[in-house]
């Protein structure tokens, strides 16, 4: 920096510098205040302003970062004694009952299953209940969210629109506008590259619950561990900011070694996708079927177990049912339990396959499939009557059990 610009910088940094007519720089050089403002102003700006702006911007962003950290610490840093000892032990249930809740506050939820089994149909009914347009889903109580519900209709949004349309009427228009936000198509940011933006995005729309339909539209490679980890980060950012999370996802495709993929390990993609969630239900059945099987494969408390869901595709309504789809493992267990009940209720009587089938409304061939296992488990014994195979309650069992 030259002498003249040095003087200009000194003058601008110190208003009291060079108030006299002339400022002596050295014995050999002197310059007036007027000359500072006219002769070297342009050079002074070139030398001083960029430096000062850079310093100022750095200082500004340091202050912003410090404030953000302090706010985050205020939200997330907690006194351990208060948090551990003073928090209510009772779960804050969003969906379900105290005995076996399906969704609880502050823990992510997922509905998983193959195409066409009603994942979105159930998620949409749950969304309307969260928004206060109904008070239940599948006949189980749902707590209304305190803010809006953000439904990310990313997977075939027109199909989602038609599905929702079955469930609402003109009378719901005002409540829909007040309590629901529908986002069509891809997000305006990448969850993989900016997971923290999900919470800010939802918050900006006034949402306290995000419903993602579906997971595959959050990232191109669900099996990628980094992508899975970043999606989990987005989930956790939402939860810690008081925004609940529900996602719709699919499972692995069936194959010869795993014809009915419906367990936790069958959820498609990285383990991170399910690791950070509190509850997952798996739906399984034929695409478009009115009755599908559901299983509570990850639970926040007691499991809701295995249950049937019956869809009314005309009006978009689903309810719990004792029915099961054909080929369901739980359906088979139900039939086995029915056989046991018939034998136990009639301990002195022998039944052939036809007699048992008549009692439980099943075919003879179906009954015969269960009998070897029941014999092996000591729940039934075969008796020789000189006719067809007959069975009765095993005398070694306690008929009161």
PDB file of N, CA and C in Angstrom, residues 289-330:
ATOM      1  N   UNK A 289     -56.297 -56.285  -3.444  1.00  0.00           N
ATOM      2  CA  UNK A 289     -57.194 -57.112  -2.628  1.00  0.00           C
ATOM      3  C   UNK A 289     -57.923 -56.249  -1.600  1.00  0.00           C
ATOM      4  N   UNK A 290     -59.116 -56.667  -1.242  1.00  0.00           N
ATOM      5  CA  UNK A 290     -59.879 -55.915  -0.242  1.00  0.00           C
ATOM      6  C   UNK A 290     -59.434 -56.266   1.171  1.00  0.00           C
ATOM      7  N   UNK A 291     -58.828 -57.446   1.360  1.00  0.00           N
ATOM      8  CA  UNK A 291     -58.334 -57.854   2.677  1.00  0.00           C
ATOM      9  C   UNK A 291     -56.834 -58.117   2.599  1.00  0.00           C
ATOM     10  N   UNK A 292     -56.072 -57.468   3.456  1.00  0.00           N
ATOM     11  CA  UNK A 292     -54.624 -57.674   3.534  1.00  0.00           C
ATOM     12  C   UNK A 292     -54.237 -57.957   4.972  1.00  0.00           C
ATOM     13  N   UNK A 293     -53.056 -58.509   5.141  1.00  0.00           N
ATOM     14  CA  UNK A 293     -52.543 -58.793   6.476  1.00  0.00           C
ATOM     15  C   UNK A 293     -51.601 -57.679   6.904  1.00  0.00           C
ATOM     16  N   UNK A 294     -51.627 -57.345   8.167  1.00  0.00           N
ATOM     17  CA  UNK A 294     -50.719 -56.347   8.714  1.00  0.00           C
ATOM     18  C   UNK A 294     -50.020 -56.924   9.933  1.00  0.00           C
ATOM     19  N   UNK A 295     -48.763 -56.540  10.093  1.00  0.00           N
ATOM     20  CA  UNK A 295     -47.974 -57.022  11.233  1.00  0.00           C
ATOM     21  C   UNK A 295     -47.178 -55.859  11.805  1.00  0.00           C
ATOM     22  N   UNK A 296     -47.206 -55.747  13.116  1.00  0.00           N
ATOM     23  CA  UNK A 296     -46.465 -54.692  13.805  1.00  0.00           C
ATOM     24  C   UNK A 296     -45.032 -55.187  14.011  1.00  0.00           C
ATOM     25  N   UNK A 297     -44.143 -54.843  13.073  1.00  0.00           N
ATOM     26  CA  UNK A 297     -42.801 -55.453  13.069  1.00  0.00           C
ATOM     27  C   UNK A 297     -41.769 -54.665  13.885  1.00  0.00           C
ATOM     28  N   UNK A 298     -42.101 -53.426  14.265  1.00  0.00           N
ATOM     29  CA  UNK A 298     -41.248 -52.677  15.200  1.00  0.00           C
ATOM     30  C   UNK A 298     -42.175 -51.854  16.064  1.00  0.00           C
ATOM     31  N   UNK A 299     -41.961 -51.901  17.382  1.00  0.00           N
ATOM     32  CA  UNK A 299     -42.946 -51.349  18.306  1.00  0.00           C
ATOM     33  C   UNK A 299     -42.326 -50.354  19.281  1.00  0.00           C
ATOM     34  N   UNK A 300     -43.059 -49.288  19.627  1.00  0.00           N
ATOM     35  CA  UNK A 300     -42.600 -48.369  20.662  1.00  0.00           C
ATOM     36  C   UNK A 300     -42.871 -48.899  22.067  1.00  0.00           C
ATOM     37  N   UNK A 301     -43.821 -49.840  22.170  1.00  0.00           N
ATOM     38  CA  UNK A 301     -44.169 -50.451  23.465  1.00  0.00           C
ATOM     39  C   UNK A 301     -44.655 -51.870  23.182  1.00  0.00           C
ATOM     40  N   UNK A 302     -45.833 -52.239  23.682  1.00  0.00           N
ATOM     41  CA  UNK A 302     -46.370 -53.562  23.383  1.00  0.00           C
ATOM     42  C   UNK A 302     -46.763 -53.658  21.910  1.00  0.00           C
ATOM     43  N   UNK A 303     -46.529 -54.830  21.335  1.00  0.00           N
ATOM     44  CA  UNK A 303     -46.846 -55.028  19.921  1.00  0.00           C
ATOM     45  C   UNK A 303     -48.351 -55.127  19.705  1.00  0.00           C
ATOM     46  N   UNK A 304     -48.816 -54.557  18.589  1.00  0.00           N
ATOM     47  CA  UNK A 304     -50.206 -54.716  18.202  1.00  0.00           C
ATOM     48  C   UNK A 304     -50.420 -56.083  17.545  1.00  0.00           C
ATOM     49  N   UNK A 305     -49.313 -56.753  17.238  1.00  0.00           N
ATOM     50  CA  UNK A 305     -49.388 -58.118  16.712  1.00  0.00           C
ATOM     51  C   UNK A 305     -49.715 -58.181  15.237  1.00  0.00           C
ATOM     52  N   UNK A 306     -50.349 -59.280  14.851  1.00  0.00           N
ATOM     53  CA  UNK A 306     -50.763 -59.501  13.472  1.00  0.00           C
ATOM     54  C   UNK A 306     -52.269 -59.270  13.372  1.00  0.00           C
ATOM     55  N   UNK A 307     -52.691 -58.525  12.370  1.00  0.00           N
ATOM     56  CA  UNK A 307     -54.104 -58.194  12.251  1.00  0.00           C
ATOM     57  C   UNK A 307     -54.482 -58.039  10.780  1.00  0.00           C
ATOM     58  N   UNK A 308     -55.758 -58.157  10.515  1.00  0.00           N
ATOM     59  CA  UNK A 308     -56.255 -57.985   9.162  1.00  0.00           C
ATOM     60  C   UNK A 308     -56.774 -56.578   8.938  1.00  0.00           C
ATOM     61  N   UNK A 309     -56.634 -56.082   7.698  1.00  0.00           N
ATOM     62  CA  UNK A 309     -57.180 -54.787   7.308  1.00  0.00           C
ATOM     63  C   UNK A 309     -58.084 -55.007   6.099  1.00  0.00           C
ATOM     64  N   UNK A 310     -59.294 -54.492   6.198  1.00  0.00           N
ATOM     65  CA  UNK A 310     -60.251 -54.613   5.099  1.00  0.00           C
ATOM     66  C   UNK A 310     -60.466 -53.237   4.476  1.00  0.00           C
ATOM     67  N   UNK A 311     -60.180 -53.130   3.166  1.00  0.00           N
ATOM     68  CA  UNK A 311     -60.319 -51.866   2.444  1.00  0.00           C
ATOM     69  C   UNK A 311     -61.646 -51.809   1.694  1.00  0.00           C
ATOM     70  N   UNK A 312     -62.308 -50.675   1.783  1.00  0.00           N
ATOM     71  CA  UNK A 312     -63.432 -50.379   0.902  1.00  0.00           C
ATOM     72  C   UNK A 312     -62.881 -49.412  -0.149  1.00  0.00           C
ATOM     73  N   UNK A 313     -62.538 -49.939  -1.318  1.00  0.00           N
ATOM     74  CA  UNK A 313     -61.854 -49.137  -2.328  1.00  0.00           C
ATOM     75  C   UNK A 313     -62.734 -48.044  -2.908  1.00  0.00           C
ATOM     76  N   UNK A 314     -64.034 -48.181  -2.779  1.00  0.00           N
ATOM     77  CA  UNK A 314     -64.945 -47.189  -3.355  1.00  0.00           C
ATOM     78  C   UNK A 314     -64.873 -45.864  -2.609  1.00  0.00           C
ATOM     79  N   UNK A 315     -64.887 -45.922  -1.297  1.00  0.00           N
ATOM     80  CA  UNK A 315     -64.899 -44.690  -0.495  1.00  0.00           C
ATOM     81  C   UNK A 315     -63.569 -44.424   0.203  1.00  0.00           C
ATOM     82  N   UNK A 316     -62.591 -45.327   0.027  1.00  0.00           N
ATOM     83  CA  UNK A 316     -61.293 -45.113   0.658  1.00  0.00           C
ATOM     84  C   UNK A 316     -61.327 -45.243   2.162  1.00  0.00           C
ATOM     85  N   UNK A 317     -62.023 -46.250   2.643  1.00  0.00           N
ATOM     86  CA  UNK A 317     -62.119 -46.470   4.085  1.00  0.00           C
ATOM     87  C   UNK A 317     -61.552 -47.849   4.421  1.00  0.00           C
ATOM     88  N   UNK A 318     -60.789 -47.925   5.497  1.00  0.00           N
ATOM     89  CA  UNK A 318     -60.186 -49.191   5.928  1.00  0.00           C
ATOM     90  C   UNK A 318     -60.524 -49.439   7.392  1.00  0.00           C
ATOM     91  N   UNK A 319     -60.641 -50.708   7.742  1.00  0.00           N
ATOM     92  CA  UNK A 319     -60.959 -51.055   9.124  1.00  0.00           C
ATOM     93  C   UNK A 319     -60.287 -52.374   9.488  1.00  0.00           C
ATOM     94  N   UNK A 320     -60.155 -52.599  10.791  1.00  0.00           N
ATOM     95  CA  UNK A 320     -59.609 -53.859  11.270  1.00  0.00           C
ATOM     96  C   UNK A 320     -60.610 -54.979  11.013  1.00  0.00           C
ATOM     97  N   UNK A 321     -60.087 -56.181  10.758  1.00  0.00           N
ATOM     98  CA  UNK A 321     -60.952 -57.326  10.518  1.00  0.00           C
ATOM     99  C   UNK A 321     -60.269 -58.598  11.002  1.00  0.00           C
ATOM    100  N   UNK A 322     -61.079 -59.591  11.328  1.00  0.00           N
ATOM    101  CA  UNK A 322     -60.537 -60.902  11.690  1.00  0.00           C
ATOM    102  C   UNK A 322     -60.196 -61.718  10.454  1.00  0.00           C
ATOM    103  N   UNK A 323     -60.616 -61.226   9.301  1.00  0.00           N
ATOM    104  CA  UNK A 323     -60.310 -61.944   8.066  1.00  0.00           C
ATOM    105  C   UNK A 323     -58.815 -61.840   7.753  1.00  0.00           C
ATOM    106  N   UNK A 324     -58.324 -62.824   7.010  1.00  0.00           N
ATOM    107  CA  UNK A 324     -56.936 -62.826   6.550  1.00  0.00           C
ATOM    108  C   UNK A 324     -56.919 -63.210   5.081  1.00  0.00           C
ATOM    109  N   UNK A 325     -55.939 -62.717   4.340  1.00  0.00           N
ATOM    110  CA  UNK A 325     -55.827 -63.141   2.945  1.00  0.00           C
ATOM    111  C   UNK A 325     -55.429 -64.601   2.844  1.00  0.00           C
ATOM    112  N   UNK A 326     -55.778 -65.251   1.755  1.00  0.00           N
ATOM    113  CA  UNK A 326     -55.385 -66.643   1.538  1.00  0.00           C
ATOM    114  C   UNK A 326     -53.864 -66.744   1.518  1.00  0.00           C
ATOM    115  N   UNK A 327     -53.353 -67.819   2.116  1.00  0.00           N
ATOM    116  CA  UNK A 327     -51.907 -68.037   2.134  1.00  0.00           C
ATOM    117  C   UNK A 327     -51.193 -67.337   3.262  1.00  0.00           C
ATOM    118  N   UNK A 328     -51.924 -66.576   4.075  1.00  0.00           N
ATOM    119  CA  UNK A 328     -51.314 -65.858   5.184  1.00  0.00           C
ATOM    120  C   UNK A 328     -50.867 -66.826   6.264  1.00  0.00           C
ATOM    121  N   UNK A 329     -49.648 -66.608   6.764  1.00  0.00           N
ATOM    122  CA  UNK A 329     -49.130 -67.474   7.838  1.00  0.00           C
ATOM    123  C   UNK A 329     -49.988 -67.348   9.083  1.00  0.00           C
ATOM    124  N   UNK A 330     -50.460 -66.141   9.363  1.00  0.00           N
ATOM    125  CA  UNK A 330     -51.290 -65.941  10.552  1.00  0.00           C
ATOM    126  C   UNK A 330     -52.663 -66.566  10.352  1.00  0.00           C
TER     127      UNK A 330
END
